Short mmCIF file of C-alpha atoms in Angstrom, two decimals:
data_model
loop_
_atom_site.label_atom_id
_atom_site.label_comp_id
_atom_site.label_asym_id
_atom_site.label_seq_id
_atom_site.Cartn_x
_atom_site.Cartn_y
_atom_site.Cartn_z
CA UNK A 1 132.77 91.67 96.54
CA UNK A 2 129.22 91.98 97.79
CA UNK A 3 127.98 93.57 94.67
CA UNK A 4 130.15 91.45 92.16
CA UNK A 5 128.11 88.54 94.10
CA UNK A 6 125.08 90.02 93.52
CA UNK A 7 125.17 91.15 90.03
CA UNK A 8 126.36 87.50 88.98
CA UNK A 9 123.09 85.95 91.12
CA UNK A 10 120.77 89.06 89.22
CA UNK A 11 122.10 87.79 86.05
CA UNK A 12 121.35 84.29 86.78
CA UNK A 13 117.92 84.82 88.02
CA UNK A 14 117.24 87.24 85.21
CA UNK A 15 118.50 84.34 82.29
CA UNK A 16 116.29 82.02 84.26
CA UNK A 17 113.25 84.10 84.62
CA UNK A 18 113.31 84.91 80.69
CA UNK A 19 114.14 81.42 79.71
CA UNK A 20 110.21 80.24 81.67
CA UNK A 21 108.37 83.67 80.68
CA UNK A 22 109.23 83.26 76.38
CA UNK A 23 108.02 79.65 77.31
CA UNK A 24 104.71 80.72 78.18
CA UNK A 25 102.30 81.63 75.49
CA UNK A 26 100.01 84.99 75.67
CA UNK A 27 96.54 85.68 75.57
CA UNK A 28 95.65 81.96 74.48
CA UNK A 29 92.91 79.33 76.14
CA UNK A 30 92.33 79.44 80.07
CA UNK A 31 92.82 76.98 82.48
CA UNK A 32 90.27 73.97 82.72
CA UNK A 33 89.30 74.99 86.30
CA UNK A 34 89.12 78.52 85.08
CA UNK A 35 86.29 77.10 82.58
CA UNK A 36 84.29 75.02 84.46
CA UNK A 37 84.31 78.21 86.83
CA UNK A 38 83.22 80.53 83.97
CA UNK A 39 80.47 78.09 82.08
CA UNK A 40 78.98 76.93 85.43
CA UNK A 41 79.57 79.93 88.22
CA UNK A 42 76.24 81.27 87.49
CA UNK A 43 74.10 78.23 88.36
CA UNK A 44 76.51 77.19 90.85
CA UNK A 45 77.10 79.61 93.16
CA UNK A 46 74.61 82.83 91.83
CA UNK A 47 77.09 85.74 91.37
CA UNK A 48 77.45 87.26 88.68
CA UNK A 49 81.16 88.43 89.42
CA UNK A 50 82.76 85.27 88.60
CA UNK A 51 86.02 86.30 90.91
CA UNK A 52 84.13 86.74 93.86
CA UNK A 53 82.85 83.09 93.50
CA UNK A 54 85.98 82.03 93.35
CA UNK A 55 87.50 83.86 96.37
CA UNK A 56 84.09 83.04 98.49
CA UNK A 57 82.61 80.38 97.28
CA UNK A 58 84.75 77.53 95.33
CA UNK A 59 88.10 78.67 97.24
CA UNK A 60 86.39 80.33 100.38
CA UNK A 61 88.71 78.34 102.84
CA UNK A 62 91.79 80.05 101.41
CA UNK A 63 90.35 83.08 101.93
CA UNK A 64 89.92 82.20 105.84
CA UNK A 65 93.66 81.55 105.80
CA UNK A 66 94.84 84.84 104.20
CA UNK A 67 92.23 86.49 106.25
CA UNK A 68 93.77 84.90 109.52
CA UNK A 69 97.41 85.75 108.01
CA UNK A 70 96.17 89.76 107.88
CA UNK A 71 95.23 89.54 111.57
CA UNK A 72 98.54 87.52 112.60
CA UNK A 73 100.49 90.44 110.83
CA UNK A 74 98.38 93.21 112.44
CA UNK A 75 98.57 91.66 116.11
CA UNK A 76 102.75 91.23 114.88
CA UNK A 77 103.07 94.65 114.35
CA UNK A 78 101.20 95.98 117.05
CA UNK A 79 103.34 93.61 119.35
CA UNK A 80 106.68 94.72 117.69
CA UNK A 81 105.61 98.96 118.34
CA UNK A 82 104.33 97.94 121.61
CA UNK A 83 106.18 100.30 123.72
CA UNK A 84 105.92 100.24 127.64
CA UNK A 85 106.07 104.02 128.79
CA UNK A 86 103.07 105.68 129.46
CA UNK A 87 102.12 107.83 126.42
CA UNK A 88 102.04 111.58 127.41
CA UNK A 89 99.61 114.00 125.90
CA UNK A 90 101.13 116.61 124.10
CA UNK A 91 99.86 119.44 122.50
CA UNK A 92 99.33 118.57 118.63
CA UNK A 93 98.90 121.71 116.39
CA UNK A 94 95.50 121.80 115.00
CA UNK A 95 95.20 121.88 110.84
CA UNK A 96 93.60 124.91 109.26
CA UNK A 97 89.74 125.25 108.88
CA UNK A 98 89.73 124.72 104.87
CA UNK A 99 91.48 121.10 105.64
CA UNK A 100 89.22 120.48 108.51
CA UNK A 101 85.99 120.82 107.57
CA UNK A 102 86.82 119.42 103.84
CA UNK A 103 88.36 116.26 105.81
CA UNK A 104 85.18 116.23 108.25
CA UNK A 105 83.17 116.61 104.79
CA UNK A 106 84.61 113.84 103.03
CA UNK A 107 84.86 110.99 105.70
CA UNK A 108 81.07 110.14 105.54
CA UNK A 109 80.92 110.11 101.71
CA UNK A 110 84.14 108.40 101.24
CA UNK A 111 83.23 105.15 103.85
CA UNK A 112 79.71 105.25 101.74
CA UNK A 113 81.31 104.25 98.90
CA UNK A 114 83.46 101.70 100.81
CA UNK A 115 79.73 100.23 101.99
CA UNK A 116 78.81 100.77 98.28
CA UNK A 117 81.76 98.63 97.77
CA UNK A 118 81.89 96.08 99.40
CA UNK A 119 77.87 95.35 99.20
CA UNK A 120 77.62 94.69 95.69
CA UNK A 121 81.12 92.44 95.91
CA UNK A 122 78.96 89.34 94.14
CA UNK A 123 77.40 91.98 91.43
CA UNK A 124 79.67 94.69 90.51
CA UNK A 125 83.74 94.59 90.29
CA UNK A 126 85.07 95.12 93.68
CA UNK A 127 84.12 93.40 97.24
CA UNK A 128 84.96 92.76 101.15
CA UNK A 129 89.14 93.72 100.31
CA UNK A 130 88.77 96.83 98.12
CA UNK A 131 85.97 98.33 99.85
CA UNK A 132 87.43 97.34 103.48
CA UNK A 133 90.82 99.62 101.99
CA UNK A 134 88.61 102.37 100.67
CA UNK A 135 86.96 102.77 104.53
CA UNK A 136 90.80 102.63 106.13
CA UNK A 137 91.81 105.45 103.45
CA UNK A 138 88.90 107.73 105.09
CA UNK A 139 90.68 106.95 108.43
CA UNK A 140 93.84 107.62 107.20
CA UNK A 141 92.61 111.08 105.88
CA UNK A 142 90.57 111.66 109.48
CA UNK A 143 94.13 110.93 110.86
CA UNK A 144 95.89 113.42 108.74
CA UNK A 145 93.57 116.21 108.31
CA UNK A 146 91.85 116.03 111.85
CA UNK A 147 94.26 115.51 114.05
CA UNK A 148 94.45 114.65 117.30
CA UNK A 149 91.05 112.58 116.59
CA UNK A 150 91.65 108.71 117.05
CA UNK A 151 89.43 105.66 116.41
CA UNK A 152 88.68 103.95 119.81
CA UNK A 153 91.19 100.98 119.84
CA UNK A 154 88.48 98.76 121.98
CA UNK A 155 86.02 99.76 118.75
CA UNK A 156 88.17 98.77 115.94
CA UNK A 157 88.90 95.23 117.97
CA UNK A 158 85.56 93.91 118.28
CA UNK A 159 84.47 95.02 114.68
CA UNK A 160 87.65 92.72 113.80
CA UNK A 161 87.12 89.95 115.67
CA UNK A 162 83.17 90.42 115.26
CA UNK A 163 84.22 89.96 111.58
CA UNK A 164 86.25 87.14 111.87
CA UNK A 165 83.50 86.01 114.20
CA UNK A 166 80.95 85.63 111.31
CA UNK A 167 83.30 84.13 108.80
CA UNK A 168 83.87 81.17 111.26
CA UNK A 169 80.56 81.22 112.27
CA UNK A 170 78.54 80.73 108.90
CA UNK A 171 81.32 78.11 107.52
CA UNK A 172 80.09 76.57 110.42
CA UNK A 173 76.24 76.29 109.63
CA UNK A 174 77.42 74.92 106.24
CA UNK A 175 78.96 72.66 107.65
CA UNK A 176 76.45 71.52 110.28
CA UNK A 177 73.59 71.96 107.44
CA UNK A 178 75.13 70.47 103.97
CA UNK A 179 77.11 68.12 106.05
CA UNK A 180 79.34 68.11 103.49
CA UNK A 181 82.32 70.95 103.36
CA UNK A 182 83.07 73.84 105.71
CA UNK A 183 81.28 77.12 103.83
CA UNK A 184 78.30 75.10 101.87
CA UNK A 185 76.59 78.09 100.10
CA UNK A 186 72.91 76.80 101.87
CA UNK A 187 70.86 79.99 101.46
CA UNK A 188 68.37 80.49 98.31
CA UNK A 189 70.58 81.50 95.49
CA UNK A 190 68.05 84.25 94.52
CA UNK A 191 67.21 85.62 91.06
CA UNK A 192 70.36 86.65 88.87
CA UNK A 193 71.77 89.68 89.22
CA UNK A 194 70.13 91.16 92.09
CA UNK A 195 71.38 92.48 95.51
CA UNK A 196 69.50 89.68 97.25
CA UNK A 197 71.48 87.00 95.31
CA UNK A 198 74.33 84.32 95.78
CA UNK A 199 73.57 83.03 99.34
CA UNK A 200 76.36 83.79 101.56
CA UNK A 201 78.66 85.75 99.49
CA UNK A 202 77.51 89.23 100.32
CA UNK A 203 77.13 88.45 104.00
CA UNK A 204 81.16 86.51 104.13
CA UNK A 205 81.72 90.20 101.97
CA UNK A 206 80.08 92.59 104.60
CA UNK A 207 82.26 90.80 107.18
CA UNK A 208 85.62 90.54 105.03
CA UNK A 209 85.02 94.26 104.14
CA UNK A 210 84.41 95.55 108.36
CA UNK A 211 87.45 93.19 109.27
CA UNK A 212 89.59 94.61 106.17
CA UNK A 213 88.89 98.25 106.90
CA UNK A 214 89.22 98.05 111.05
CA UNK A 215 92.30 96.28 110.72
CA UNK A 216 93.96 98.76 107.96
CA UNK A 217 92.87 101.52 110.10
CA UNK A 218 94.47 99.77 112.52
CA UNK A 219 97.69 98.90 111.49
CA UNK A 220 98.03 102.84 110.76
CA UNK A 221 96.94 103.71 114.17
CA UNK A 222 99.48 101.87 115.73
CA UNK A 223 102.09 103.14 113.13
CA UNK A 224 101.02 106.98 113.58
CA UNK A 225 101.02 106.56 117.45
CA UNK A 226 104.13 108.02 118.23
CA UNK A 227 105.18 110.16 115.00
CA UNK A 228 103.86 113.38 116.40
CA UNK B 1 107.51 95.50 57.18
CA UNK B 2 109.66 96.19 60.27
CA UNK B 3 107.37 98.51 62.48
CA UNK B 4 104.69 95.55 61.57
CA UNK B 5 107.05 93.02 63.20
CA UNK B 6 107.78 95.09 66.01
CA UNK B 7 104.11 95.84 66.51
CA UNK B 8 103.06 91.73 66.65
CA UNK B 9 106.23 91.17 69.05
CA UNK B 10 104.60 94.03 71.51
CA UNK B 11 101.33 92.53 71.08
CA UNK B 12 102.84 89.04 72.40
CA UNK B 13 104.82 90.61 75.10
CA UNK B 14 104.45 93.81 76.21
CA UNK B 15 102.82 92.47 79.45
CA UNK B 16 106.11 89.96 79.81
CA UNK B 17 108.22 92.59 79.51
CA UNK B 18 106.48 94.92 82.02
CA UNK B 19 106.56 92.27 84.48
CA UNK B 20 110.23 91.35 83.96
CA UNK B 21 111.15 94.70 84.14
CA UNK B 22 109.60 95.07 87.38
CA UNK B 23 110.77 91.74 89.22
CA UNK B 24 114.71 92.53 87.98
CA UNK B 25 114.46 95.61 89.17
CA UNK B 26 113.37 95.08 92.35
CA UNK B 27 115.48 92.52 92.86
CA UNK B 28 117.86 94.43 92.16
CA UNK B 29 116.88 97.14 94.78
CA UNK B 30 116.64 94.46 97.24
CA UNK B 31 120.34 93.05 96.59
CA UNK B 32 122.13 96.34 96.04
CA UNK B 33 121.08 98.55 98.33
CA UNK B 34 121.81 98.96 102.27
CA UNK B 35 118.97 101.15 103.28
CA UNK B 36 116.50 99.01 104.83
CA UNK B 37 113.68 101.33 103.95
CA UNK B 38 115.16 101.55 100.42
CA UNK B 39 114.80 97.30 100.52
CA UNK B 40 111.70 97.29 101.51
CA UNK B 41 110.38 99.43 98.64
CA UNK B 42 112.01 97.31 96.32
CA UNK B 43 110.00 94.28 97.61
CA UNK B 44 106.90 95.97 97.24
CA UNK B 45 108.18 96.87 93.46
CA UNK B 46 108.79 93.09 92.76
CA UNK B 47 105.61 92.26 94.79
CA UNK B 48 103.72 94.26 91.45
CA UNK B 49 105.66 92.53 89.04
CA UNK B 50 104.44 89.35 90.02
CA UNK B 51 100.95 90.09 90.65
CA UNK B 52 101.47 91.78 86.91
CA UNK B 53 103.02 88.12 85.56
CA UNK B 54 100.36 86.44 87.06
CA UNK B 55 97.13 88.37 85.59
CA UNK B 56 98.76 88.51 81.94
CA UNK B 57 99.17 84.88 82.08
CA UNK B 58 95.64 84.15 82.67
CA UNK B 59 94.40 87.00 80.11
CA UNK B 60 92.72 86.22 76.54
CA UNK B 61 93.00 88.02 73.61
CA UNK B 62 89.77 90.31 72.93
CA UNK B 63 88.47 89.27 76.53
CA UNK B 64 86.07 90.38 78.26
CA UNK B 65 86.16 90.64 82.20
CA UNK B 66 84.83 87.46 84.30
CA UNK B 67 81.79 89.25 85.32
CA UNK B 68 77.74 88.72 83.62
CA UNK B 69 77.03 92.62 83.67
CA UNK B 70 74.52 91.79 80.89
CA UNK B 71 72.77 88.55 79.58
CA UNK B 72 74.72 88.39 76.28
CA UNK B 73 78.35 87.88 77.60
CA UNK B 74 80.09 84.83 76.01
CA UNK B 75 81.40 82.84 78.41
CA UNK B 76 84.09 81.67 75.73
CA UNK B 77 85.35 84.74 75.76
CA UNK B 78 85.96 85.42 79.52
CA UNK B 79 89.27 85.78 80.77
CA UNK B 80 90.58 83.02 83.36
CA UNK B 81 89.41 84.09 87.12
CA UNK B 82 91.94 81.83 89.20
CA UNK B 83 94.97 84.03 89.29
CA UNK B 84 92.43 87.24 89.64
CA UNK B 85 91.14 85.88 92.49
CA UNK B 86 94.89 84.63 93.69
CA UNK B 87 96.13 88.20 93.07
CA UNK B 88 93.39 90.05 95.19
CA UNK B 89 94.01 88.62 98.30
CA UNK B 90 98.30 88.65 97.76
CA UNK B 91 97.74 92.31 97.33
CA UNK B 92 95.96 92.77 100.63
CA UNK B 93 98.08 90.46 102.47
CA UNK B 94 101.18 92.50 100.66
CA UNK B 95 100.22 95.78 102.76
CA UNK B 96 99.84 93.75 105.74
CA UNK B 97 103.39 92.21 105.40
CA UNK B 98 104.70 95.67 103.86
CA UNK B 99 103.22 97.34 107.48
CA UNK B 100 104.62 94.48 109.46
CA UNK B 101 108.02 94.47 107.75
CA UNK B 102 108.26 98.41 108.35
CA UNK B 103 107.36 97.74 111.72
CA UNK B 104 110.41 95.87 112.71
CA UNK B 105 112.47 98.63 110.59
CA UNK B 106 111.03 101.31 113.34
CA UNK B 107 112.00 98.89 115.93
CA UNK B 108 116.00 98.50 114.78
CA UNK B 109 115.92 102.18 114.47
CA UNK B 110 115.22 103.32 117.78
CA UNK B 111 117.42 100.20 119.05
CA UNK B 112 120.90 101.49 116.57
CA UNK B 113 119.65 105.10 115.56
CA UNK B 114 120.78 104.07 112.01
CA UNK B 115 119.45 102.58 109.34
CA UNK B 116 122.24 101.13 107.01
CA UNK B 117 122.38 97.40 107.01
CA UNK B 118 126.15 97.74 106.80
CA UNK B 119 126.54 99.21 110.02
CA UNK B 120 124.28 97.30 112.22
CA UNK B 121 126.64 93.85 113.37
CA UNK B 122 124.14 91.57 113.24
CA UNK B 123 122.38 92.23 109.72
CA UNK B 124 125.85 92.40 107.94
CA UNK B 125 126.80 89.66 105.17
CA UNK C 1 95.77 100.86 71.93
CA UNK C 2 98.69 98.47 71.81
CA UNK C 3 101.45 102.03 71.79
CA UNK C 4 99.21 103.07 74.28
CA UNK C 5 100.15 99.96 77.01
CA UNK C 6 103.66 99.98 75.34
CA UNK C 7 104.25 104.18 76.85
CA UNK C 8 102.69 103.05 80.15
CA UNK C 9 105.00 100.19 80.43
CA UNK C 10 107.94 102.12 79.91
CA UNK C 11 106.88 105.26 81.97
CA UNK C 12 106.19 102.38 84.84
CA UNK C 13 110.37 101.07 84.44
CA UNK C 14 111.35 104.29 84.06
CA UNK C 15 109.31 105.37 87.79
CA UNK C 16 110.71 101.61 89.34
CA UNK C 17 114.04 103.08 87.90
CA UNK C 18 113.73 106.16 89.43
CA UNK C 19 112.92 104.46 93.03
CA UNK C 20 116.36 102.77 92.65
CA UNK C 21 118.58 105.92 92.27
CA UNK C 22 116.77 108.57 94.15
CA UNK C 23 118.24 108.96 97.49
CA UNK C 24 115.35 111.33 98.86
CA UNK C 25 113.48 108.16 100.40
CA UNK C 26 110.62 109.87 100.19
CA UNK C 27 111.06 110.81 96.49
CA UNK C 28 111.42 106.69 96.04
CA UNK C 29 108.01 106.07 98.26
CA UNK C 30 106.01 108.39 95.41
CA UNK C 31 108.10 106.90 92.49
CA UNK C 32 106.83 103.54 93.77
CA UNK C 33 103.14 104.62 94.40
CA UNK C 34 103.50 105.59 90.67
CA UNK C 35 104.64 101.75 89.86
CA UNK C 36 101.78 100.38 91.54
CA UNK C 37 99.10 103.05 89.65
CA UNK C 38 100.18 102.19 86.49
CA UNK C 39 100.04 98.54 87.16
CA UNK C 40 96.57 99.21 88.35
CA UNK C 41 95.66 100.75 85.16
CA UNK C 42 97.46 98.13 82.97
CA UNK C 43 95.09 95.71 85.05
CA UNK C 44 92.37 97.18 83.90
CA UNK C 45 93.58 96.88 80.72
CA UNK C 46 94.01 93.28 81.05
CA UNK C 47 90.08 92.70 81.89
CA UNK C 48 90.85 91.99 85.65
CA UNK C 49 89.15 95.23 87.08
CA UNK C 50 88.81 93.84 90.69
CA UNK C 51 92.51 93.83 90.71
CA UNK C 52 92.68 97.26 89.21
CA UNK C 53 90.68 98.36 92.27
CA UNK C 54 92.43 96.63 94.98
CA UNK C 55 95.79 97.60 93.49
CA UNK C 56 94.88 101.83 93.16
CA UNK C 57 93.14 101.71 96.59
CA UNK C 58 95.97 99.43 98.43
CA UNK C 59 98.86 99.72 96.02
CA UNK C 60 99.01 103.29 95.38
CA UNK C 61 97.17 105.11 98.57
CA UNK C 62 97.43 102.75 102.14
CA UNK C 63 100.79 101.74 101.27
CA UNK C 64 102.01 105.24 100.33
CA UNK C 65 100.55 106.23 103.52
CA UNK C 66 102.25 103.44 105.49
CA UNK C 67 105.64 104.16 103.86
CA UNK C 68 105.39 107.95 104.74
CA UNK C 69 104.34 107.67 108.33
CA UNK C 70 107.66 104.77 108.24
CA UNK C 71 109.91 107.67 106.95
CA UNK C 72 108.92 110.62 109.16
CA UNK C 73 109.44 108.16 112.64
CA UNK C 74 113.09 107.49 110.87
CA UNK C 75 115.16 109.24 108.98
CA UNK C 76 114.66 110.80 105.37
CA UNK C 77 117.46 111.24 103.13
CA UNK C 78 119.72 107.26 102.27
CA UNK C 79 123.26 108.29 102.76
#
């Protein structure tokens, strides 16, 4: 009965979703908003990566919101694995010396390339989110190939909330300075692609990209806690 | 003649397709099967297919990225950045809600030891 | 170019495909993480390579990692 239900309500779903997708044309003229973005993102906000002006700069207040919606699901999880008997230390069998030292070899080189990343956010294709996963994937290989090694809980918190912190914080002197909107890009725009460029945008990126990466590393902390 | 035909119609929607293909089937992961693991992989399948729907609708033909690597990109030629910048932060926000949703799946294990949504009383319909 | 996205669109439905009949969980978890690579690639493809990155680092490698550590504190095999 159960799957005679569901095919019928796959079927339905599927004749609706192809009915609206052949609607929609393919690879034709962009969105008006997605124009006046494009033609005046330069002058207007001084990245050259016209998607990070969007997420920081013209749309920066979403980005608060799904930023507060990562930390509500990170404190949620840790809440729902909180368990209330002591932890015991056990004996954890160490990995071999090849995946060791290759592990202890890679971490630094692989959270300079999340810096790298999420740095040059406003010049280069990437930013705060893709470099802030690239730094939790080193701690997820620390985890794996070191183990018994953990990231100090109290640590990863206040880099969060330190990130958070500065979001808030520099919306804030927008606010108080342009008088006009929360996150008013009021620093020099700088010359054109260059790393000193854009305002705001790389420092809102620096913070996205610590907050990002402590709370991935995070949320697989509190997942690996008891698997061993 | 035909291959021609066939050609233009993957041209036009290839992308469509991909994305269909993706949402139906997780869907149909999500409706058909009991393991709740097994669900939750299916939402993160049809969590791709939208992001993948989303980006082809707001591509151009011959595009270029949305980003002035060097003075002498058109701009008439740039591909929309609104759902690019919609997408990015729904896939970050999709691990975070993947984690959290796996989370509670932990938690009903170690409450029933099982982890068939048939057999637990209060997940059945 | 155009055969080329065509082959990595099917290889992608045959992968989600293969997440919906394998009952090795795990088996499913890497069929997925294959999903979500190709889709990264087929975003690159579509000029959006910020997505392309977030996608193969979060789409392919943290939540293949979450999934994983998910399976070994339950149980493996869907019966």
């Amino acid at each position: 009965m159960r799957s005679i239900i569901s095919i019928l309500l796959l079927a339905f779903i599927a004749w609706g979703i192809v009915t609206v997708i052949g609607e929609i044309p393919f690879g034709t003229e962009k969105s008006r908003v997605g124009g006046h973005y494009v033609d005046q993102g330069r002058e207007e906000t001084g990245a050259s990566n016209i998607v990070t002006s969007v997420v920081l700069n013209y749309r920066g207040f979403d980005t608060l919101g799904e930023v507060t919606v990562l930390f509500v699901a990170a404190i949620g999880l840790g809440a729902a694995l909180a368990t209330r008997r002591k932890k015991e230390k056990r004996e954890i069998e160490p990995a071999s010396l090849v995946l060791y030292t290759g592990c202890r070899f890679l971490f630094p080189l692989i959270l300079l390339f999340g810096g790298y990343i999420f740095i040059h956010g406003h010049l280069t294709p990437g930013g705060g989110f893709q470099g802030g996963a690239i730094v939790a994937s080193a701690f997820i290989l620390v985890y794996l190939g070191c183990r018994g090694r953990r990231i100090s809980e109290t640590v990863s918190k206040t880099i969060e909330s330190l990130g958070g912190l500065v979001f808030v914080v520099v919306g804030l002197v927008g606010l108080a300075v342009g008088g006009h909107y929360f996150l008013l890009n009021f620093l020099p725009k700088g010359e054109l692609n260059t790393l000193f460029s854009a305002g705001i945008i790389p420092i809102l990126y620096i913070a996205i990209g610590f907050k990002v990466g402590s709370e991935l590393a995070g949320v697989i902390d509190h997942l690996m806690e008891e698997s061993e | 003649m035909v291959f021609s035909q066939v050609i233009h119609f993957l041209q036009n929607h290839i992308y469509y397709i991909g994305a269909f293909g993706l949402i139906f089937i997780g869907l149909l992961i999500i409706l058909v099967k009991h393991n709740l693991i097994k669900v939750i992989i299916g939402l993160s399948i049809l969590e791709t297919g939208v992001n993948l729907f989303l980006i082809a609708v707001g591509y151009i033909s011959n595009g270029t990225a949305p980003i002035f690597s060097n003075p002498s990109v058109e701009t008439q030629r740039m591909v929309d950045p609104v759902p690019q910048a919609l997408v990015l932060t729904a896939i970050v926000i999709g691990v975070a809600v993947l984690a959290l949703a796996l989370s509670l799946a932990i938690r009903l294990y170690q409450h029933y030891g099982i982890l068939d949504l048939r057999q637990i009383r209060e997940q059945k319909w | 170019m155009i055969l080329v996205v065509s082959l990595l669109v099917l290889v992608m439905l045959l992968a989600a495909i293969a997440a919906f009949f394998f009952k090795d969980l795990m088996s499913a978890v890497i069929a997925a993480c294959m999903v979500s690579l190709i889709a990264s690639i087929l975003f690159y493809f579509l000029q959006a390579p910020d997505v392309a990155m977030a996608e193969a680092s979060i789409g392919a490698a943290l939540v293949t990692a979450v999934f994983i550590v998910a399976i070994r504190r339950t149980e493996r095999y869907e019966k």
